[in-house]
Short mmCIF file of C-alpha atoms in Angstrom, two decimals:
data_model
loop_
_atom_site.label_atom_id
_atom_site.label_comp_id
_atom_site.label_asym_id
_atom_site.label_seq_id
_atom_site.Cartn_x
_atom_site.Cartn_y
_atom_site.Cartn_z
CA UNK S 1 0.00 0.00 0.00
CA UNK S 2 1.61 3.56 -1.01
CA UNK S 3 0.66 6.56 1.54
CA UNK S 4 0.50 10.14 -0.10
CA UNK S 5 0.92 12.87 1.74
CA UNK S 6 -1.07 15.82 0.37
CA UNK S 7 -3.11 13.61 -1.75
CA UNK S 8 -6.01 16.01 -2.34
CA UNK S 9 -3.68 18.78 -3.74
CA UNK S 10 -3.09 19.33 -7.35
CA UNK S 11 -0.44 17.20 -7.77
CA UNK S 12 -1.21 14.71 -5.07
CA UNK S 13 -4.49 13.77 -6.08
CA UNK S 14 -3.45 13.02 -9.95
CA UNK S 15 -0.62 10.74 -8.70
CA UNK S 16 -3.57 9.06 -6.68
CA UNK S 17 -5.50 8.40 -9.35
CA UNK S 18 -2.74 7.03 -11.91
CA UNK S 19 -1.91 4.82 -8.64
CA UNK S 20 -5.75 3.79 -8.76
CA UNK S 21 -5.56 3.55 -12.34
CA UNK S 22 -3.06 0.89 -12.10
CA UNK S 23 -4.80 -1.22 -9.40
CA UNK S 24 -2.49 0.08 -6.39
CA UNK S 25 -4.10 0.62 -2.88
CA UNK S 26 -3.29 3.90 -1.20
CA UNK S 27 -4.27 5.53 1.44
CA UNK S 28 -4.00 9.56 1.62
CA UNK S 29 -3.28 12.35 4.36
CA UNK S 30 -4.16 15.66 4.15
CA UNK S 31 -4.93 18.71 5.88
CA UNK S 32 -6.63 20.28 3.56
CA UNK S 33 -4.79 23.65 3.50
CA UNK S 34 -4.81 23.89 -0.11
CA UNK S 35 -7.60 20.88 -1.19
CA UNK S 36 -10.83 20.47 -0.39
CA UNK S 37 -12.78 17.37 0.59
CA UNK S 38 -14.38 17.59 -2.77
CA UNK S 39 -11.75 16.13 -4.37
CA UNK S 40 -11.56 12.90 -2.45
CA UNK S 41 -15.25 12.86 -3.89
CA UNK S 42 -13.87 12.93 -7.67
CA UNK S 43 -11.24 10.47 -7.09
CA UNK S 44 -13.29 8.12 -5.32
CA UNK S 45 -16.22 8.75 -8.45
CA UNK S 46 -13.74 8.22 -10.77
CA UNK S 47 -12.00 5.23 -9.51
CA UNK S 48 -15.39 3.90 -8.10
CA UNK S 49 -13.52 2.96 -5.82
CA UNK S 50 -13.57 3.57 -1.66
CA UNK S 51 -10.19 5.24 -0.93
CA UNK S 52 -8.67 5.54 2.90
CA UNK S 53 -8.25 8.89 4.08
CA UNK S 54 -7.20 10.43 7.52
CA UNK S 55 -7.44 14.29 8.27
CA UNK S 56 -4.12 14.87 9.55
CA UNK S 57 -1.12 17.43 9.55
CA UNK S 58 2.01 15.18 8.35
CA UNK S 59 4.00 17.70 11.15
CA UNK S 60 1.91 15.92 14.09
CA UNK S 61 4.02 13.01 14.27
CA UNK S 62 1.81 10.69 16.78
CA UNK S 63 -1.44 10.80 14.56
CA UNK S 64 0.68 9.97 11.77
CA UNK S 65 2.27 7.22 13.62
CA UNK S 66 -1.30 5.59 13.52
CA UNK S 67 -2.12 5.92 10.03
CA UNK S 68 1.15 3.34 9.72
CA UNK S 69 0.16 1.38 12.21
CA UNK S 70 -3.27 0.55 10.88
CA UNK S 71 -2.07 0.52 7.35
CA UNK S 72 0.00 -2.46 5.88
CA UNK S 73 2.21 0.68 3.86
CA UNK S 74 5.44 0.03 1.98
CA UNK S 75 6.18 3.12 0.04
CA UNK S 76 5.43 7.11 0.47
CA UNK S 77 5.10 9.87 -2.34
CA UNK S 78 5.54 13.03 -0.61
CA UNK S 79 3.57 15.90 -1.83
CA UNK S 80 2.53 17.81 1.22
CA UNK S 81 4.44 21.31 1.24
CA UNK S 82 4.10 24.64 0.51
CA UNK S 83 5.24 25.81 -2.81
CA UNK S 84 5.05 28.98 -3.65
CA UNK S 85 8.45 30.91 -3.90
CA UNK S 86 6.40 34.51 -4.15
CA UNK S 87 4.74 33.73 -1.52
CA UNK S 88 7.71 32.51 0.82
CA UNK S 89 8.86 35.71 1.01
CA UNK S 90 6.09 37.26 2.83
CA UNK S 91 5.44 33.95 5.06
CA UNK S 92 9.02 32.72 5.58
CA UNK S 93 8.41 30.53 9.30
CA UNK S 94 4.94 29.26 7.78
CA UNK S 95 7.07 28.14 5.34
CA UNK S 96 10.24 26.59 7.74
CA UNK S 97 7.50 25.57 9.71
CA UNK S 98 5.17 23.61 7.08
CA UNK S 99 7.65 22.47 5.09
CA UNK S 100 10.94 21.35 7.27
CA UNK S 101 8.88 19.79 9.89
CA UNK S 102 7.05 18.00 7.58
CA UNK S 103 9.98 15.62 6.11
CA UNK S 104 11.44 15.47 9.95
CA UNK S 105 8.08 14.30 10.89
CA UNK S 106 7.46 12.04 8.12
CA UNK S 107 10.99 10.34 8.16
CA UNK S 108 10.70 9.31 11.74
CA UNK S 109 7.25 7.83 11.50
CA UNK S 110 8.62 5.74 8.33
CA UNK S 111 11.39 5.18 10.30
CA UNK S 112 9.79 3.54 13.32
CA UNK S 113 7.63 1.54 11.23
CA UNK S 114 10.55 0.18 9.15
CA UNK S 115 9.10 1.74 5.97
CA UNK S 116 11.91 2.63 3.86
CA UNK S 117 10.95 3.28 0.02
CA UNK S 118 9.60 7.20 -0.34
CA UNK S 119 9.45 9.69 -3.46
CA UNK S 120 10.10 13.14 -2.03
CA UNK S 121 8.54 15.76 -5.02
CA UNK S 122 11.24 18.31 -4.65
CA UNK S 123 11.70 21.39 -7.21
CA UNK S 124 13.84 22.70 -9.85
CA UNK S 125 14.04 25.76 -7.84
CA UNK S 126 15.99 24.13 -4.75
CA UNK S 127 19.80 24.59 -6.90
CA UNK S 128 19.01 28.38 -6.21
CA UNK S 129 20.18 29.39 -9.50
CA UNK S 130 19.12 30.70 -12.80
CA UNK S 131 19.85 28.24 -15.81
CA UNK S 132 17.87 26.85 -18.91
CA UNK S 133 20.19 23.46 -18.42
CA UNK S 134 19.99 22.75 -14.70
CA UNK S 135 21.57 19.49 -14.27
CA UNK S 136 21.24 16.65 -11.09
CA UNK S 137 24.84 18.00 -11.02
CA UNK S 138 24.62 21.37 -10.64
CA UNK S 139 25.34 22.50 -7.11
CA UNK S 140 22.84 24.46 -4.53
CA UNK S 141 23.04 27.85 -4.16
CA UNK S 142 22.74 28.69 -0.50
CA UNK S 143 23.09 31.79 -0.81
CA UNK S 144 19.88 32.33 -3.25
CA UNK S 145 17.88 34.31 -0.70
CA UNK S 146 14.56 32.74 -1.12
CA UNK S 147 12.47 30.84 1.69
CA UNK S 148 10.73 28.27 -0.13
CA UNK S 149 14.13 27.25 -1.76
CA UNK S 150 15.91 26.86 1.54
CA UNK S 151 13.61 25.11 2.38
CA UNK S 152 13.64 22.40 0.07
CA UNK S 153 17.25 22.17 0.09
CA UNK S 154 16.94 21.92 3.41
CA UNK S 155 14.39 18.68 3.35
CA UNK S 156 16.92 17.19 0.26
CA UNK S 157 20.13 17.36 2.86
CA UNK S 158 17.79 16.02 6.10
CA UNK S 159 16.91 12.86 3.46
CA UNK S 160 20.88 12.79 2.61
CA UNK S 161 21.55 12.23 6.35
CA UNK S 162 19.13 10.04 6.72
CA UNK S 163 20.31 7.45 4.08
CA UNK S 164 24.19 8.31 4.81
CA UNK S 165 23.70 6.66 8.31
CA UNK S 166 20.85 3.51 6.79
CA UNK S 167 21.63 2.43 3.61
CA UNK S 168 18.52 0.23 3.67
CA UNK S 169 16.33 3.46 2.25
CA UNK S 170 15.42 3.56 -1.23
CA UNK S 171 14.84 7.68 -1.84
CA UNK S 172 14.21 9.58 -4.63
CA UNK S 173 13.58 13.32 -5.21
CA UNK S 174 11.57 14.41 -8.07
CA UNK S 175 12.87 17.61 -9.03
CA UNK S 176 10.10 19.18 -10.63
CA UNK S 177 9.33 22.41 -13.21
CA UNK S 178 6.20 24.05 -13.20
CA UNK S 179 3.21 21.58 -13.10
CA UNK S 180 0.20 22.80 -14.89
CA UNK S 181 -2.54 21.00 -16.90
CA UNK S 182 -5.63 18.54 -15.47
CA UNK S 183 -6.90 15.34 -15.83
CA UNK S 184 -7.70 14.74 -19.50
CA UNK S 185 -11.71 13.96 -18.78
CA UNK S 186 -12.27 17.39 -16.92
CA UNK S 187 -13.49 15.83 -13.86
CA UNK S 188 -10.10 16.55 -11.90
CA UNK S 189 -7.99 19.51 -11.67
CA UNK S 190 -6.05 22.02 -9.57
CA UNK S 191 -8.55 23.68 -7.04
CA UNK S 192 -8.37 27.26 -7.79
CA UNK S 193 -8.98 29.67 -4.91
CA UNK S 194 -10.18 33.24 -5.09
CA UNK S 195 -6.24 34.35 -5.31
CA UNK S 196 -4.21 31.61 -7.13
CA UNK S 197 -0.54 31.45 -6.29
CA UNK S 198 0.13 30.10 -9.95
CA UNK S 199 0.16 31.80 -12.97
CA UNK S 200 -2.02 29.41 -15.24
CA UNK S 201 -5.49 29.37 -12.58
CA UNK S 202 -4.61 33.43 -12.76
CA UNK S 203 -5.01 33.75 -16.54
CA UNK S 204 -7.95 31.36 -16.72
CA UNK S 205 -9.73 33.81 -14.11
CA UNK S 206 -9.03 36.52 -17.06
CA UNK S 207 -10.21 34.92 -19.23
CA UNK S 208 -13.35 33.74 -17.11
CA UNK S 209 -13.88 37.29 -16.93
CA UNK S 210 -13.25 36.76 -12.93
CA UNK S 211 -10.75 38.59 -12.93
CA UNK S 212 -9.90 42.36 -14.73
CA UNK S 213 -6.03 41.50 -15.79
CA UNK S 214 -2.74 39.79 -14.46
CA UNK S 215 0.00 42.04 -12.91
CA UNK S 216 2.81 41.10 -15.39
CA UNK S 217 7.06 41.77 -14.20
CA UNK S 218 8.93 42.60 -17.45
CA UNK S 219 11.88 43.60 -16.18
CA UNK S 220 13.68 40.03 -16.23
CA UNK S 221 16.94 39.54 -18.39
CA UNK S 222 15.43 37.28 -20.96
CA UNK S 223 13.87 38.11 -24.79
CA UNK S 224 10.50 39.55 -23.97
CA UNK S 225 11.97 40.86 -20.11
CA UNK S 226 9.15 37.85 -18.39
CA UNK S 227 11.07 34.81 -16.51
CA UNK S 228 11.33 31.79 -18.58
CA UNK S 229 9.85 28.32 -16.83
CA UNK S 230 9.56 24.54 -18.15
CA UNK S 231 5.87 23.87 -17.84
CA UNK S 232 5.04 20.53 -17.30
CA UNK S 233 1.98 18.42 -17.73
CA UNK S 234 0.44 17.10 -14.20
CA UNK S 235 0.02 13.68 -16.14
CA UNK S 236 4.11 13.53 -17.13
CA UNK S 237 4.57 14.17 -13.25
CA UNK S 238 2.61 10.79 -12.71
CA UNK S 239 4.40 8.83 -15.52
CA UNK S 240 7.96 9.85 -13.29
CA UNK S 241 6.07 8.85 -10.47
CA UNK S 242 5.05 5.08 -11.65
CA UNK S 243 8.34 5.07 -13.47
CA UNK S 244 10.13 5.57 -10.24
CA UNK S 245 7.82 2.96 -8.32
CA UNK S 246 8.99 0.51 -11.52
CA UNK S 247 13.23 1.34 -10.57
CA UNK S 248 12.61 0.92 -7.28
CA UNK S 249 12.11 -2.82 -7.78
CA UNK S 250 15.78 -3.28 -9.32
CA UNK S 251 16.85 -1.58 -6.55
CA UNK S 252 18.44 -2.68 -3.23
CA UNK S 253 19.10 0.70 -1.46
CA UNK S 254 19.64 3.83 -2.96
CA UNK S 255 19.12 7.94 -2.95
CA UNK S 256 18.91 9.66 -5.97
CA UNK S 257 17.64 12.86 -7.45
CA UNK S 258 16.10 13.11 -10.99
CA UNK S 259 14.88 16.82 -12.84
CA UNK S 260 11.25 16.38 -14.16
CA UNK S 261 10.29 19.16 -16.39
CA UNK S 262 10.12 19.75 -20.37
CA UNK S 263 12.99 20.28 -22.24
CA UNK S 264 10.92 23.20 -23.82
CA UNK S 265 11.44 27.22 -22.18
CA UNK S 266 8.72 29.11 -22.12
CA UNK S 267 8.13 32.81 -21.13
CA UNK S 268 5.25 34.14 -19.33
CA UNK S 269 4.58 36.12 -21.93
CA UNK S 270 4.06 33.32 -24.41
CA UNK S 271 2.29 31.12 -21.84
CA UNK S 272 -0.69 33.85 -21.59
CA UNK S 273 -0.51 34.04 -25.44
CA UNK S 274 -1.43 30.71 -25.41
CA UNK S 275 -3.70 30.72 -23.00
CA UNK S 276 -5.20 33.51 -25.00
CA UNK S 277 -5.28 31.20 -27.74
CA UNK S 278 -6.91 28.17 -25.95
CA UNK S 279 -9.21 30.12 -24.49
CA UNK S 280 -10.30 33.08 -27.38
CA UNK S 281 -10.49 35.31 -24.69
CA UNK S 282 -7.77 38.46 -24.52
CA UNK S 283 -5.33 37.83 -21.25
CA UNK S 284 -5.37 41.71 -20.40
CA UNK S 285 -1.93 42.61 -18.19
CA UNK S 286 -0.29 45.40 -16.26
CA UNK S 287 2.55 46.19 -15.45
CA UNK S 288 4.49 45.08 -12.03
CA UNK S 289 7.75 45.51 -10.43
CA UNK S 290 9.57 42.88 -9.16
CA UNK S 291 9.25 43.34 -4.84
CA UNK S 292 11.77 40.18 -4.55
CA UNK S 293 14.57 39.08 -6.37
CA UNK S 294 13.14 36.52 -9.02
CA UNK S 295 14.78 33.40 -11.23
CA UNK S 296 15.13 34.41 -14.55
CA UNK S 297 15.14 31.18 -16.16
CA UNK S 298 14.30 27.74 -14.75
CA UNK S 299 14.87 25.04 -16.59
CA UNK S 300 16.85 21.74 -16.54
CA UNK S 301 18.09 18.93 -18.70
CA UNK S 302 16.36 15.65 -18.35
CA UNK S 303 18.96 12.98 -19.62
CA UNK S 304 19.43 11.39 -16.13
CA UNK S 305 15.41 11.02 -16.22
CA UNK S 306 15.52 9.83 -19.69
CA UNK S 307 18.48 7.09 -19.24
CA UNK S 308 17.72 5.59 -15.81
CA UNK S 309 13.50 5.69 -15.56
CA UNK S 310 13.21 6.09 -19.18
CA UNK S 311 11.09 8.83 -18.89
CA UNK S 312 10.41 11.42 -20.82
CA UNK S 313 7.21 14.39 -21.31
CA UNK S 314 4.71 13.83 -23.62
CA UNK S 315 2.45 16.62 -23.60
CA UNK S 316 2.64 19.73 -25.23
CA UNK S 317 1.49 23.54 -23.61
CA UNK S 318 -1.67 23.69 -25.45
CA UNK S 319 -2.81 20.48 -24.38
CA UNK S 320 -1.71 21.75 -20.60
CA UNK S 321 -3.70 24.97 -21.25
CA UNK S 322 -6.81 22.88 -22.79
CA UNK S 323 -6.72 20.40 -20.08
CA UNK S 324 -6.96 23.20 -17.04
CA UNK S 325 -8.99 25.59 -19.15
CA UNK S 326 -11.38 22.25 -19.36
CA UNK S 327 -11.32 21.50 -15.96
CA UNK S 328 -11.73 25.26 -14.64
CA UNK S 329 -14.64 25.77 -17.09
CA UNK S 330 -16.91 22.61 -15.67
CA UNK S 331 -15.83 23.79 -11.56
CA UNK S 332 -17.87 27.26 -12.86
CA UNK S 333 -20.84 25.13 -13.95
CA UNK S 334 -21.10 23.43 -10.59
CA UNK S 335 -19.69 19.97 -12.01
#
């Protein structure tokens, strides 16, 4: 049985239901800081299956304790943090807090339990540094003076001490780009709040006519002045995911890090052209100025993906855009 932490979030709850998909029990914690209930309702429609869930904080360590002991659980995906790097900045100890204690918390229930197989879904943005060709190589830059991405470097060096000292772990972080994109059917997507921290629900608001425009920085050292990102389908995050479950079982012990994103750059600029595009709708935007020092460019190569999990991204941006512009338009009819 595989445990996912956050599995009502965006990208929690589409790695639950390619687990379902594939006839694998899970069982899914979640405070439901960023989900709603509702979704356990989709998954569990789609699947028609029942699917175990506890209401739980993975940071209170003796409630998840029990969730191990009454579950027969051999592997974790870890997808409960906060990820927002704008947003760090403003709530830097929420963010120490959520997402530090988290892995600490996590890691000793697994350990007590003898659990020892877990998929930690890291971030491009924990080397710190801007690059179009981030490799598993490059080094951290702890001096990038961001929250969220201490923060994840951070959890990645608290896993590296844990498997320098018990060489019995089998650990993998999933570096990822930016996810975007839904569930092909329209049935499942990310749950957009009133004020989106992501750029894609933002633009589909526009374009909903929710919202009037989309404060745009153009001050950025790249072609059109916006920062450049690898956007990456939800459903390529979930074909790592099962990919990695699949190495694991050649495996005996082992800790490795993999970069999950397209090899494709795209501004944000283009990205709302697109979703101007997809949606025949005009993306209206205004002006901003940066508050925080901001990535340029975030991308990474994905050889070591390609080579070792033989995985690679299929999906294109428009059929990201079409996917979460399908999704967003049947949560505004009440489906």
């Amino acid at each position: 049985m595989i445990l996912v932490t956050g599995g009502l979030g965006f990208i929690g709850s589409h790695i639950a239901l390619s687990l379902l998909a594939r006839g694998q029990e899970i069982v899914i914690v979640d405070n439901l800081a960023n989900s709603t209930l509702q979704t356990l309702e989709r998954l569990e429609y789609i699947s028609g299956m029942y699917i175990p869930f506890a209401k739980l904080d993975v940071r209170n360590t003796p409630a998840l304790n029990k969730v191990f002991e009454q579950y027969s659980i051999d592997t974790v995906i870890h997808t409960a943090s906060f990820k927002s790097l704008e947003e760090s900045n403003l709530k830097p100890l929420e963010y120490y807090n959520d997402n530090v204690s988290s892995i600490m918390s996590l890691l000793r229930a697994m350990q007590r339990m003898g659990v020892r197989q877990l998929i930690n879904m890291s971030s491009l943005a924990v080397y710190g540094k801007s690059d179009a060709e981030l490799t598993e190589e490059t080094e951290f830059n702890y001096n990038y003076p961001n929250p969220y991405v201490r923060t994840q470097q951070m959890v990645e060096n608290i896993i590296a001490d844990t498997y320098r000292v018990d060489h019995e772990w089998k650990i993998v972080n999933l570096r990822l780009s930016n996810i975007v994109g839904a569930f092909e059917h329209g049935v499942l997507g990310e749950y957009v709040t009133q004020l989106p921290k992501n750029i894609v629900p933002l633009a589909l608001q526009v374009a909903a006519m929710q919202r009037d425009c989309i404060e745009l920085q153009n001050q950025a050292e790249t072609d059109d002045g916006t920062v450049e990102r690898s956007f990456l389908h939800v459903l390529d995050v979930c074909d790592a995911v099962l990919a990695t479950l699949n190495w694991f079982t050649t495996q005996q012990g082992c800790l490795e890090s993999f970069n999950i994103a397209h090899d494709q750059m795209t501004s944000i600029q283009v990205l709302l052209d697109e979703v101007s595009k997809v949606t025949q709708t005009e993306v209206r935007v205004q002006p901003a100025v940066y508050q925080h020092q901001e990535l340029a460019q975030l991308g990474a190569k994905i050889e070591k993906a390609e080579r070792i999990l033989n995985w690679s991204p299929k999906r294109p941006l428009s059929q990201m855009i079409e996917d979460e512009w399908r999704f967003y338009l049947n949560t505004l009819k009440g489906n």
